[in-house]
Amino acid sequence: LKSIGATFAALNLPKLIGGSEIASGAAIVSTLVKHPSVCFAIDECQFLLKVMNDGDRAAFNQQQILKVLMEAYSSAGLAYFGTAYANQKEKPTEVIFEPCLSFAGATTPDKMWASFSSANARDGSLARFLVFDDPTRGELVRYPGPGMDDMPDALKDAMLAVHAGAEGHDYA
């Protein structure tokens, strides 16, 4: 997770990192309104996963996190239409074109799987996550510090080109 933050900092793109915690579905939407392409890097994400899957036991704003994640995923390449409110002058419906929402989380396998249920396989939410197991888990592995001085220029250029987007799009 540190590498994600260090990479975006090295590219002078810190605005592409969302918060280290997500309080509600509305928080995700407000972040995407400001930056349609964003990555939330969350350590010990089992707490967030558990809250997202607590159903009626979770507060409404927490229940909305998974719903917004799923809808943003389904809206990639299209438009995401947020919640409509009665008072459109004070609270207009948010429209986000081509949202690109990433969620990078770290936890232990047992805690992660305990945060999900079979309902997540049935409702399609689990299919929206890419799950990776670290083969070095349990070993002491020393990674270089978060400095990105040795990032190859070709990689920097490629990432900045992706950020710039296709011609005619302005997400800067």
C-alpha positions as YAML, in Angstrom:
chain: A
units: angstrom
residues:
- id: 1
  name: LEU
  ca: [0.00, 0.00, 0.00]
- id: 2
  name: LYS
  ca: [2.91, 2.32, 0.68]
- id: 3
  name: SER
  ca: [4.08, 1.78, -2.88]
- id: 4
  name: ILE
  ca: [0.77, 3.04, -4.25]
- id: 5
  name: GLY
  ca: [1.05, 6.31, -2.35]
- id: 6
  name: ALA
  ca: [4.75, 6.65, -3.17]
- id: 7
  name: THR
  ca: [4.11, 6.03, -6.87]
- id: 8
  name: PHE
  ca: [1.40, 8.67, -7.14]
- id: 9
  name: ALA
  ca: [3.51, 11.11, -5.09]
- id: 10
  name: ALA
  ca: [6.51, 10.52, -7.38]
- id: 11
  name: LEU
  ca: [4.29, 11.31, -10.37]
- id: 12
  name: ASN
  ca: [2.92, 14.41, -8.60]
- id: 13
  name: LEU
  ca: [-0.58, 12.89, -8.66]
- id: 14
  name: PRO
  ca: [-1.48, 12.59, -4.95]
- id: 15
  name: LYS
  ca: [-5.09, 13.61, -5.70]
- id: 16
  name: LEU
  ca: [-5.61, 10.15, -7.23]
- id: 17
  name: ILE
  ca: [-5.38, 8.58, -3.76]
- id: 18
  name: GLY
  ca: [-8.67, 8.46, -1.86]
- id: 19
  name: GLY
  ca: [-8.87, 8.43, 1.90]
- id: 20
  name: SER
  ca: [-7.32, 5.70, 4.03]
- id: 21
  name: GLU
  ca: [-10.81, 4.99, 5.36]
- id: 22
  name: ILE
  ca: [-14.24, 5.17, 3.73]
- id: 23
  name: ALA
  ca: [-17.06, 6.47, 5.93]
- id: 24
  name: SER
  ca: [-19.97, 6.10, 3.52]
- id: 25
  name: GLY
  ca: [-21.14, 5.59, -0.02]
- id: 26
  name: ALA
  ca: [-21.65, 9.36, -0.22]
- id: 27
  name: ALA
  ca: [-17.98, 9.85, 0.66]
- id: 28
  name: ILE
  ca: [-16.99, 7.72, -2.34]
- id: 29
  name: VAL
  ca: [-19.32, 9.70, -4.62]
- id: 30
  name: SER
  ca: [-18.00, 13.07, -3.41]
- id: 31
  name: THR
  ca: [-14.44, 11.86, -3.98]
- id: 32
  name: LEU
  ca: [-15.30, 10.68, -7.51]
- id: 33
  name: VAL
  ca: [-16.99, 14.00, -8.29]
- id: 34
  name: LYS
  ca: [-13.70, 15.78, -7.58]
- id: 35
  name: HIS
  ca: [-11.52, 13.10, -9.21]
- id: 36
  name: PRO
  ca: [-13.29, 10.53, -11.44]
- id: 37
  name: SER
  ca: [-10.19, 8.32, -11.27]
- id: 38
  name: VAL
  ca: [-9.15, 7.47, -7.72]
- id: 39
  name: CYS
  ca: [-7.66, 4.63, -5.69]
- id: 40
  name: PHE
  ca: [-8.51, 4.02, -2.04]
- id: 41
  name: ALA
  ca: [-5.55, 2.26, -0.39]
- id: 42
  name: ILE
  ca: [-6.82, 0.77, 2.87]
- id: 43
  name: ASP
  ca: [-4.73, -1.18, 5.35]
- id: 44
  name: GLU
  ca: [-6.48, -3.73, 7.56]
- id: 45
  name: CYS
  ca: [-9.40, -3.60, 5.14]
- id: 46
  name: GLN
  ca: [-11.20, -6.48, 6.87]
- id: 47
  name: PHE
  ca: [-12.90, -3.92, 9.11]
- id: 48
  name: LEU
  ca: [-14.34, -2.08, 6.10]
- id: 49
  name: LEU
  ca: [-15.27, -5.35, 4.37]
- id: 50
  name: LYS
  ca: [-17.05, -6.58, 7.49]
- id: 51
  name: VAL
  ca: [-19.03, -3.35, 7.89]
- id: 52
  name: MET
  ca: [-19.95, -3.35, 4.18]
- id: 53
  name: ASN
  ca: [-21.36, -6.86, 4.58]
- id: 54
  name: ASP
  ca: [-23.16, -6.45, 7.90]
- id: 55
  name: GLY
  ca: [-26.45, -5.77, 6.15]
- id: 56
  name: ASP
  ca: [-29.13, -4.44, 8.45]
- id: 57
  name: ARG
  ca: [-26.75, -4.42, 11.42]
- id: 58
  name: ALA
  ca: [-24.61, -1.68, 9.80]
- id: 59
  name: ALA
  ca: [-25.58, 1.96, 9.71]
- id: 60
  name: PHE
  ca: [-27.23, 3.09, 6.47]
- id: 61
  name: ASN
  ca: [-24.19, 5.14, 5.38]
- id: 62
  name: GLN
  ca: [-21.99, 2.04, 5.82]
- id: 63
  name: GLN
  ca: [-24.42, -0.19, 3.92]
- id: 64
  name: GLN
  ca: [-24.12, 2.20, 0.99]
- id: 65
  name: ILE
  ca: [-20.35, 1.66, 0.62]
- id: 66
  name: LEU
  ca: [-20.68, -1.73, -1.10]
- id: 67
  name: LYS
  ca: [-23.63, -0.52, -3.19]
- id: 68
  name: VAL
  ca: [-21.66, 2.47, -4.50]
- id: 69
  name: LEU
  ca: [-18.55, 0.34, -5.13]
- id: 70
  name: MET
  ca: [-20.63, -2.09, -7.20]
- id: 71
  name: GLU
  ca: [-22.43, 0.66, -9.11]
- id: 72
  name: ALA
  ca: [-19.20, 2.55, -9.84]
- id: 73
  name: TYR
  ca: [-17.65, -0.68, -11.12]
- id: 74
  name: SER
  ca: [-20.64, -1.27, -13.40]
- id: 75
  name: SER
  ca: [-20.49, 2.35, -14.61]
- id: 76
  name: ALA
  ca: [-16.85, 2.26, -15.75]
- id: 77
  name: GLY
  ca: [-16.78, 3.55, -19.31]
- id: 78
  name: LEU
  ca: [-20.30, 4.97, -18.90]
- id: 79
  name: ALA
  ca: [-21.84, 7.49, -16.53]
- id: 80
  name: TYR
  ca: [-22.65, 7.00, -12.85]
- id: 81
  name: PHE
  ca: [-25.77, 8.79, -11.71]
- id: 82
  name: GLY
  ca: [-25.80, 9.42, -7.99]
- id: 83
  name: THR
  ca: [-28.70, 9.76, -5.62]
- id: 84
  name: ALA
  ca: [-31.58, 12.05, -6.55]
- id: 85
  name: TYR
  ca: [-32.75, 14.33, -3.74]
- id: 86
  name: ALA
  ca: [-35.97, 16.33, -3.45]
- id: 87
  name: ASN
  ca: [-34.17, 19.66, -3.18]
- id: 88
  name: GLN
  ca: [-32.16, 19.68, -6.41]
- id: 89
  name: LYS
  ca: [-31.02, 23.29, -5.85]
- id: 90
  name: GLU
  ca: [-29.13, 22.48, -2.67]
- id: 91
  name: LYS
  ca: [-28.32, 18.85, -3.45]
- id: 92
  name: PRO
  ca: [-28.22, 18.17, -7.20]
- id: 93
  name: THR
  ca: [-27.83, 14.64, -8.52]
- id: 94
  name: GLU
  ca: [-24.15, 13.94, -9.06]
- id: 95
  name: VAL
  ca: [-23.23, 12.62, -12.51]
- id: 96
  name: ILE
  ca: [-19.76, 11.13, -12.90]
- id: 97
  name: PHE
  ca: [-18.63, 10.28, -16.40]
- id: 98
  name: GLU
  ca: [-16.43, 7.20, -16.75]
- id: 99
  name: PRO
  ca: [-15.65, 6.66, -13.07]
- id: 100
  name: CYS
  ca: [-12.51, 4.67, -12.41]
- id: 101
  name: LEU
  ca: [-12.63, 3.58, -8.79]
- id: 102
  name: SER
  ca: [-9.97, 1.27, -7.41]
- id: 103
  name: PHE
  ca: [-9.84, -0.23, -3.97]
- id: 104
  name: ALA
  ca: [-6.52, -1.65, -2.78]
- id: 105
  name: GLY
  ca: [-6.75, -3.32, 0.59]
- id: 106
  name: ALA
  ca: [-4.45, -5.40, 2.72]
- id: 107
  name: THR
  ca: [-5.32, -7.90, 5.42]
- id: 108
  name: THR
  ca: [-4.71, -11.53, 6.30]
- id: 109
  name: PRO
  ca: [-6.55, -14.24, 4.32]
- id: 110
  name: ASP
  ca: [-8.49, -15.60, 7.29]
- id: 111
  name: LYS
  ca: [-9.75, -12.15, 8.28]
- id: 112
  name: MET
  ca: [-10.62, -11.26, 4.70]
- id: 113
  name: TRP
  ca: [-12.63, -14.42, 4.02]
- id: 114
  name: ALA
  ca: [-14.38, -14.06, 7.40]
- id: 115
  name: SER
  ca: [-15.55, -10.63, 6.21]
- id: 116
  name: PHE
  ca: [-17.41, -12.13, 3.25]
- id: 117
  name: SER
  ca: [-20.35, -14.52, 3.06]
- id: 118
  name: SER
  ca: [-21.86, -16.72, 0.37]
- id: 119
  name: ALA
  ca: [-24.28, -13.86, -0.32]
- id: 120
  name: ASN
  ca: [-21.34, -11.90, -1.77]
- id: 121
  name: ALA
  ca: [-20.83, -14.61, -4.37]
- id: 122
  name: ARG
  ca: [-24.54, -14.58, -5.22]
- id: 123
  name: ASP
  ca: [-25.01, -10.80, -5.44]
- id: 124
  name: GLY
  ca: [-21.94, -10.27, -7.62]
- id: 125
  name: SER
  ca: [-20.00, -8.13, -5.18]
- id: 126
  name: LEU
  ca: [-17.20, -10.66, -4.69]
- id: 127
  name: ALA
  ca: [-16.71, -10.88, -8.46]
- id: 128
  name: ARG
  ca: [-15.77, -7.18, -8.47]
- id: 129
  name: PHE
  ca: [-12.69, -7.81, -6.33]
- id: 130
  name: LEU
  ca: [-9.35, -9.18, -7.51]
- id: 131
  name: VAL
  ca: [-7.90, -11.12, -4.60]
- id: 132
  name: PHE
  ca: [-4.17, -11.81, -4.42]
- id: 133
  name: ASP
  ca: [-2.39, -14.02, -1.93]
- id: 134
  name: ASP
  ca: [1.12, -13.01, -0.93]
- id: 135
  name: PRO
  ca: [3.35, -16.10, -1.22]
- id: 136
  name: THR
  ca: [5.84, -14.52, 1.19]
- id: 137
  name: ARG
  ca: [3.20, -14.20, 3.92]
- id: 138
  name: GLY
  ca: [4.72, -15.12, 7.25]
- id: 139
  name: GLU
  ca: [8.27, -14.55, 6.05]
- id: 140
  name: LEU
  ca: [10.25, -11.49, 6.97]
- id: 141
  name: VAL
  ca: [10.70, -9.71, 3.66]
- id: 142
  name: ARG
  ca: [12.43, -6.37, 3.51]
- id: 143
  name: TYR
  ca: [11.24, -4.10, 0.75]
- id: 144
  name: PRO
  ca: [13.09, -0.97, -0.28]
- id: 145
  name: GLY
  ca: [11.72, 2.24, 1.15]
- id: 146
  name: PRO
  ca: [8.93, 4.13, -0.55]
- id: 147
  name: GLY
  ca: [11.35, 6.33, -2.54]
- id: 148
  name: MET
  ca: [10.68, 6.19, -6.26]
- id: 149
  name: ASP
  ca: [13.98, 7.64, -7.48]
- id: 150
  name: ASP
  ca: [14.75, 4.44, -9.32]
- id: 151
  name: MET
  ca: [11.38, 4.22, -11.09]
- id: 152
  name: PRO
  ca: [12.17, 3.74, -14.78]
- id: 153
  name: ASP
  ca: [11.36, 6.78, -16.91]
- id: 154
  name: ALA
  ca: [9.42, 4.57, -19.34]
- id: 155
  name: LEU
  ca: [7.11, 3.49, -16.49]
- id: 156
  name: LYS
  ca: [6.65, 7.09, -15.31]
- id: 157
  name: ASP
  ca: [5.86, 8.20, -18.86]
- id: 158
  name: ALA
  ca: [3.38, 5.36, -19.36]
- id: 159
  name: MET
  ca: [1.56, 6.10, -16.08]
- id: 160
  name: LEU
  ca: [1.37, 9.82, -16.87]
- id: 161
  name: ALA
  ca: [0.00, 8.99, -20.34]
- id: 162
  name: VAL
  ca: [-2.69, 6.81, -18.78]
- id: 163
  name: HIS
  ca: [-3.53, 9.64, -16.39]
- id: 164
  name: ALA
  ca: [-3.74, 12.12, -19.27]
- id: 165
  name: GLY
  ca: [-6.38, 9.87, -20.84]
- id: 166
  name: ALA
  ca: [-7.61, 9.69, -24.36]
- id: 167
  name: GLU
  ca: [-7.64, 12.74, -26.59]
- id: 168
  name: GLY
  ca: [-10.66, 14.89, -25.88]
- id: 169
  name: HIS
  ca: [-10.96, 13.80, -22.25]
- id: 170
  name: ASP
  ca: [-9.89, 16.05, -19.42]
- id: 171
  name: TYR
  ca: [-9.47, 14.38, -16.03]
- id: 172
  name: ALA
  ca: [-6.49, 16.39, -14.81]
...
